[in-house]
Structures are given as C-alpha cells and as structure tokens.
Amino acid sequence: MSANDPQSQPQQPTPRGPDSVQTLLLVLVVVLVLGGTGYVCVAHPSLTAPIAAVGGVGAALGAAFGVVVANRR
C-alpha cells in the first residue's frame, strides 16, 4: 500500500446533526402545543394565570432538557 492510498488512512467520523424528520416533528408538536395553549387562553380567560405558571415551569424544564441533550452529543 502506498502513502496516497485512501484505505491506509483512518476514516474520520463525520458529525451528524439532528435528523430532518425528527426536527420537523419537534417543530410541529411545539407549534400545535403553543397554538392550543393560545386558544385555551383566549377561549377561557380564567385559565390564563394557571397556564402561564405551568408554561413558565415548562420553559425552564425544556431549557434544561435542551442543555442536557446538547451536551450528550
């Protein structure tokens, strides 16, 4: 084997990003959840405060989950 032979050099693993179908489904779920939450807040104003509280906690948990997933890759 010569030094220019491509088989003699180790292959570098290529970094993979998130799958496009997985990203599309994630965006679709987020849009549907936010749309449903917005509709409930408009249709039932008395539920706005509890939904906002749950949304705040959910946003903090989502950010923490995102950081954990990003650090694993």
Short mmCIF file of N, CA, C and O in Angstrom, two decimals:
data_model
loop_
_atom_site.label_atom_id
_atom_site.label_comp_id
_atom_site.label_asym_id
_atom_site.label_seq_id
_atom_site.Cartn_x
_atom_site.Cartn_y
_atom_site.Cartn_z
N MET A 1 0.84 -1.18 0.00
CA MET A 1 0.00 0.00 0.00
C MET A 1 0.88 1.24 0.00
O MET A 1 1.84 1.33 0.75
N SER A 2 0.49 2.20 -0.76
CA SER A 2 1.26 3.44 -0.83
C SER A 2 0.71 4.45 0.17
O SER A 2 -0.38 4.28 0.73
N ALA A 3 1.47 5.53 0.37
CA ALA A 3 1.05 6.57 1.32
C ALA A 3 -0.17 7.32 0.82
O ALA A 3 -0.91 7.90 1.61
N ASN A 4 -0.42 7.30 -0.48
CA ASN A 4 -1.57 8.03 -1.04
C ASN A 4 -2.81 7.15 -1.15
O ASN A 4 -3.82 7.58 -1.64
N ASP A 5 -2.71 5.93 -0.73
CA ASP A 5 -3.84 5.01 -0.80
C ASP A 5 -4.89 5.43 0.23
O ASP A 5 -4.60 5.51 1.42
N PRO A 6 -6.14 5.70 -0.20
CA PRO A 6 -7.16 6.16 0.76
C PRO A 6 -7.54 5.11 1.80
O PRO A 6 -8.03 5.43 2.86
N GLN A 7 -7.27 3.84 1.53
CA GLN A 7 -7.63 2.81 2.51
C GLN A 7 -6.63 2.73 3.65
O GLN A 7 -6.93 2.18 4.70
N SER A 8 -5.43 3.28 3.46
CA SER A 8 -4.43 3.20 4.51
C SER A 8 -4.62 4.26 5.59
O SER A 8 -4.05 4.17 6.66
N GLN A 9 -5.42 5.26 5.31
CA GLN A 9 -5.65 6.33 6.28
C GLN A 9 -6.94 6.04 7.05
O GLN A 9 -7.93 5.61 6.47
N PRO A 10 -6.94 6.28 8.37
CA PRO A 10 -8.16 6.02 9.15
C PRO A 10 -9.26 7.00 8.76
O PRO A 10 -9.01 8.16 8.45
N GLN A 11 -10.46 6.51 8.78
CA GLN A 11 -11.61 7.33 8.43
C GLN A 11 -12.02 8.18 9.62
O GLN A 11 -12.14 7.68 10.74
N GLN A 12 -12.24 9.46 9.40
CA GLN A 12 -12.73 10.37 10.44
C GLN A 12 -14.25 10.28 10.48
O GLN A 12 -14.90 10.37 9.43
N PRO A 13 -14.84 10.08 11.65
CA PRO A 13 -16.31 10.07 11.71
C PRO A 13 -16.84 11.47 11.42
O PRO A 13 -16.31 12.47 11.89
N THR A 14 -17.86 11.53 10.60
CA THR A 14 -18.45 12.81 10.27
C THR A 14 -19.50 13.15 11.31
O THR A 14 -20.31 12.30 11.69
N PRO A 15 -19.53 14.37 11.81
CA PRO A 15 -20.55 14.74 12.80
C PRO A 15 -21.92 14.79 12.15
O PRO A 15 -22.08 15.29 11.04
N ARG A 16 -22.88 14.23 12.84
CA ARG A 16 -24.25 14.22 12.33
C ARG A 16 -25.10 15.18 13.13
O ARG A 16 -25.04 15.22 14.34
N GLY A 17 -25.89 15.94 12.42
CA GLY A 17 -26.84 16.82 13.06
C GLY A 17 -28.12 16.07 13.34
O GLY A 17 -28.24 14.87 13.08
N PRO A 18 -29.11 16.77 13.86
CA PRO A 18 -30.39 16.10 14.12
C PRO A 18 -31.05 15.70 12.80
O PRO A 18 -30.90 16.36 11.78
N ASP A 19 -31.75 14.62 12.84
CA ASP A 19 -32.46 14.12 11.67
C ASP A 19 -33.52 15.14 11.25
O ASP A 19 -34.19 15.74 12.10
N SER A 20 -33.70 15.35 9.96
CA SER A 20 -34.63 16.37 9.49
C SER A 20 -36.08 16.00 9.82
O SER A 20 -36.88 16.88 10.13
N VAL A 21 -36.42 14.73 9.79
CA VAL A 21 -37.79 14.32 10.14
C VAL A 21 -38.04 14.55 11.63
O VAL A 21 -39.11 15.03 12.02
N GLN A 22 -37.04 14.26 12.44
CA GLN A 22 -37.17 14.48 13.89
C GLN A 22 -37.35 15.97 14.18
O GLN A 22 -38.18 16.35 15.00
N THR A 23 -36.59 16.81 13.50
CA THR A 23 -36.70 18.25 13.69
C THR A 23 -38.07 18.75 13.25
O THR A 23 -38.69 19.57 13.92
N LEU A 24 -38.56 18.26 12.10
CA LEU A 24 -39.87 18.66 11.61
C LEU A 24 -40.96 18.27 12.60
O LEU A 24 -41.86 19.07 12.90
N LEU A 25 -40.91 17.07 13.14
CA LEU A 25 -41.91 16.63 14.11
C LEU A 25 -41.84 17.44 15.40
O LEU A 25 -42.88 17.78 15.98
N LEU A 26 -40.64 17.76 15.84
CA LEU A 26 -40.48 18.57 17.04
C LEU A 26 -41.09 19.95 16.85
O LEU A 26 -41.82 20.45 17.71
N VAL A 27 -40.82 20.57 15.70
CA VAL A 27 -41.39 21.90 15.42
C VAL A 27 -42.90 21.81 15.32
O VAL A 27 -43.62 22.68 15.85
N LEU A 28 -43.41 20.77 14.68
CA LEU A 28 -44.86 20.61 14.55
C LEU A 28 -45.53 20.46 15.92
O LEU A 28 -46.57 21.09 16.19
N VAL A 29 -44.95 19.67 16.79
CA VAL A 29 -45.52 19.48 18.13
C VAL A 29 -45.49 20.78 18.92
O VAL A 29 -46.47 21.15 19.58
N VAL A 30 -44.37 21.51 18.84
CA VAL A 30 -44.27 22.77 19.58
C VAL A 30 -45.31 23.77 19.07
O VAL A 30 -45.98 24.43 19.86
N VAL A 31 -45.47 23.87 17.76
CA VAL A 31 -46.46 24.80 17.20
C VAL A 31 -47.87 24.41 17.61
O VAL A 31 -48.69 25.27 17.99
N LEU A 32 -48.19 23.12 17.58
CA LEU A 32 -49.53 22.69 17.97
C LEU A 32 -49.80 22.93 19.46
O LEU A 32 -50.90 23.36 19.83
N VAL A 33 -48.80 22.68 20.30
CA VAL A 33 -48.99 22.90 21.74
C VAL A 33 -49.17 24.39 22.03
O VAL A 33 -50.05 24.79 22.78
N LEU A 34 -48.33 25.23 21.41
CA LEU A 34 -48.46 26.67 21.63
C LEU A 34 -49.77 27.20 21.07
O LEU A 34 -50.42 28.06 21.68
N GLY A 35 -50.19 26.70 19.93
CA GLY A 35 -51.47 27.12 19.36
C GLY A 35 -52.64 26.70 20.24
O GLY A 35 -53.57 27.48 20.46
N GLY A 36 -52.59 25.47 20.74
CA GLY A 36 -53.65 25.01 21.63
C GLY A 36 -53.69 25.79 22.92
O GLY A 36 -54.77 26.14 23.43
N THR A 37 -52.53 26.10 23.45
CA THR A 37 -52.47 26.91 24.69
C THR A 37 -53.01 28.30 24.45
O THR A 37 -53.76 28.83 25.27
N GLY A 38 -52.65 28.90 23.32
CA GLY A 38 -53.17 30.23 22.99
C GLY A 38 -54.68 30.23 22.83
O GLY A 38 -55.36 31.14 23.31
N TYR A 39 -55.22 29.20 22.19
CA TYR A 39 -56.66 29.10 22.03
C TYR A 39 -57.37 28.96 23.38
O TYR A 39 -58.39 29.62 23.63
N VAL A 40 -56.83 28.13 24.25
CA VAL A 40 -57.45 27.94 25.57
C VAL A 40 -57.42 29.25 26.36
O VAL A 40 -58.39 29.60 27.04
N CYS A 41 -56.32 30.00 26.26
CA CYS A 41 -56.21 31.27 26.98
C CYS A 41 -57.21 32.30 26.45
O CYS A 41 -57.75 33.08 27.22
N VAL A 42 -57.46 32.28 25.15
CA VAL A 42 -58.42 33.23 24.58
C VAL A 42 -59.85 32.79 24.87
O VAL A 42 -60.72 33.61 25.22
N ALA A 43 -60.13 31.50 24.76
CA ALA A 43 -61.49 31.00 24.97
C ALA A 43 -61.89 30.98 26.44
O ALA A 43 -63.06 31.16 26.76
N HIS A 44 -60.93 30.79 27.34
CA HIS A 44 -61.21 30.71 28.77
C HIS A 44 -60.23 31.62 29.52
O HIS A 44 -59.21 31.14 30.04
N PRO A 45 -60.53 32.91 29.62
CA PRO A 45 -59.59 33.85 30.25
C PRO A 45 -59.26 33.52 31.71
O PRO A 45 -58.19 33.88 32.20
N SER A 46 -60.14 32.82 32.39
CA SER A 46 -59.86 32.49 33.79
C SER A 46 -58.72 31.47 33.93
O SER A 46 -58.14 31.34 35.00
N LEU A 47 -58.40 30.77 32.87
CA LEU A 47 -57.32 29.79 32.91
C LEU A 47 -55.96 30.37 32.51
O LEU A 47 -54.96 29.66 32.53
N THR A 48 -55.92 31.65 32.20
CA THR A 48 -54.67 32.25 31.71
C THR A 48 -53.56 32.22 32.76
O THR A 48 -52.42 31.87 32.46
N ALA A 49 -53.87 32.55 34.00
CA ALA A 49 -52.85 32.57 35.05
C ALA A 49 -52.28 31.18 35.33
O ALA A 49 -51.06 31.02 35.38
N PRO A 50 -53.11 30.15 35.51
CA PRO A 50 -52.53 28.81 35.74
C PRO A 50 -51.74 28.29 34.55
O PRO A 50 -50.69 27.67 34.72
N ILE A 51 -52.21 28.58 33.33
CA ILE A 51 -51.49 28.12 32.15
C ILE A 51 -50.15 28.84 32.04
O ILE A 51 -49.14 28.24 31.66
N ALA A 52 -50.11 30.13 32.38
CA ALA A 52 -48.85 30.88 32.34
C ALA A 52 -47.87 30.33 33.37
O ALA A 52 -46.66 30.25 33.09
N ALA A 53 -48.36 29.95 34.53
CA ALA A 53 -47.47 29.38 35.55
C ALA A 53 -46.88 28.05 35.08
O ALA A 53 -45.68 27.81 35.21
N VAL A 54 -47.72 27.20 34.53
CA VAL A 54 -47.25 25.91 34.04
C VAL A 54 -46.30 26.12 32.85
O VAL A 54 -45.28 25.43 32.72
N GLY A 55 -46.60 27.09 32.00
CA GLY A 55 -45.73 27.38 30.87
C GLY A 55 -44.37 27.87 31.30
O GLY A 55 -43.35 27.54 30.68
N GLY A 56 -44.31 28.67 32.35
CA GLY A 56 -43.02 29.14 32.85
C GLY A 56 -42.16 28.01 33.38
O GLY A 56 -40.95 27.94 33.10
N VAL A 57 -42.77 27.12 34.13
CA VAL A 57 -42.03 25.96 34.64
C VAL A 57 -41.63 25.05 33.48
O VAL A 57 -40.50 24.54 33.43
N GLY A 58 -42.54 24.87 32.53
CA GLY A 58 -42.23 24.04 31.36
C GLY A 58 -41.10 24.61 30.53
O GLY A 58 -40.27 23.86 30.01
N ALA A 59 -41.06 25.93 30.40
CA ALA A 59 -39.97 26.56 29.64
C ALA A 59 -38.63 26.33 30.33
O ALA A 59 -37.62 26.05 29.66
N ALA A 60 -38.61 26.44 31.64
CA ALA A 60 -37.35 26.21 32.37
C ALA A 60 -36.92 24.75 32.25
O ALA A 60 -35.73 24.46 32.03
N LEU A 61 -37.85 23.82 32.37
CA LEU A 61 -37.51 22.40 32.22
C LEU A 61 -37.07 22.08 30.79
O LEU A 61 -36.16 21.29 30.57
N GLY A 62 -37.73 22.70 29.81
CA GLY A 62 -37.36 22.50 28.42
C GLY A 62 -35.96 22.99 28.12
O GLY A 62 -35.20 22.36 27.39
N ALA A 63 -35.61 24.15 28.69
CA ALA A 63 -34.26 24.67 28.50
C ALA A 63 -33.22 23.75 29.14
O ALA A 63 -32.17 23.47 28.54
N ALA A 64 -33.52 23.25 30.33
CA ALA A 64 -32.59 22.34 31.00
C ALA A 64 -32.45 21.04 30.20
O ALA A 64 -31.35 20.52 30.03
N PHE A 65 -33.54 20.53 29.69
CA PHE A 65 -33.51 19.31 28.87
C PHE A 65 -32.70 19.54 27.60
O PHE A 65 -31.92 18.68 27.18
N GLY A 66 -32.88 20.71 26.98
CA GLY A 66 -32.12 21.04 25.77
C GLY A 66 -30.64 21.09 26.02
O GLY A 66 -29.84 20.63 25.20
N VAL A 67 -30.25 21.65 27.16
CA VAL A 67 -28.82 21.72 27.51
C VAL A 67 -28.26 20.32 27.73
O VAL A 67 -27.16 19.99 27.27
N VAL A 68 -29.02 19.46 28.40
CA VAL A 68 -28.56 18.08 28.63
C VAL A 68 -28.40 17.34 27.31
O VAL A 68 -27.39 16.65 27.09
N VAL A 69 -29.37 17.46 26.42
CA VAL A 69 -29.29 16.77 25.13
C VAL A 69 -28.14 17.31 24.30
O VAL A 69 -27.41 16.55 23.66
N ALA A 70 -27.94 18.63 24.31
CA ALA A 70 -26.85 19.23 23.54
C ALA A 70 -25.49 18.79 24.06
O ALA A 70 -24.55 18.61 23.28
N ASN A 71 -25.34 18.61 25.36
CA ASN A 71 -24.06 18.20 25.94
C ASN A 71 -23.77 16.72 25.72
O ASN A 71 -22.63 16.30 25.79
N ARG A 72 -24.79 15.91 25.48
CA ARG A 72 -24.58 14.48 25.26
C ARG A 72 -23.96 14.22 23.90
O ARG A 72 -23.30 13.23 23.70
N ARG A 73 -24.20 15.06 22.91
CA ARG A 73 -23.73 14.82 21.54
C ARG A 73 -22.37 15.32 21.33
O ARG A 73 -21.66 15.95 21.69
#
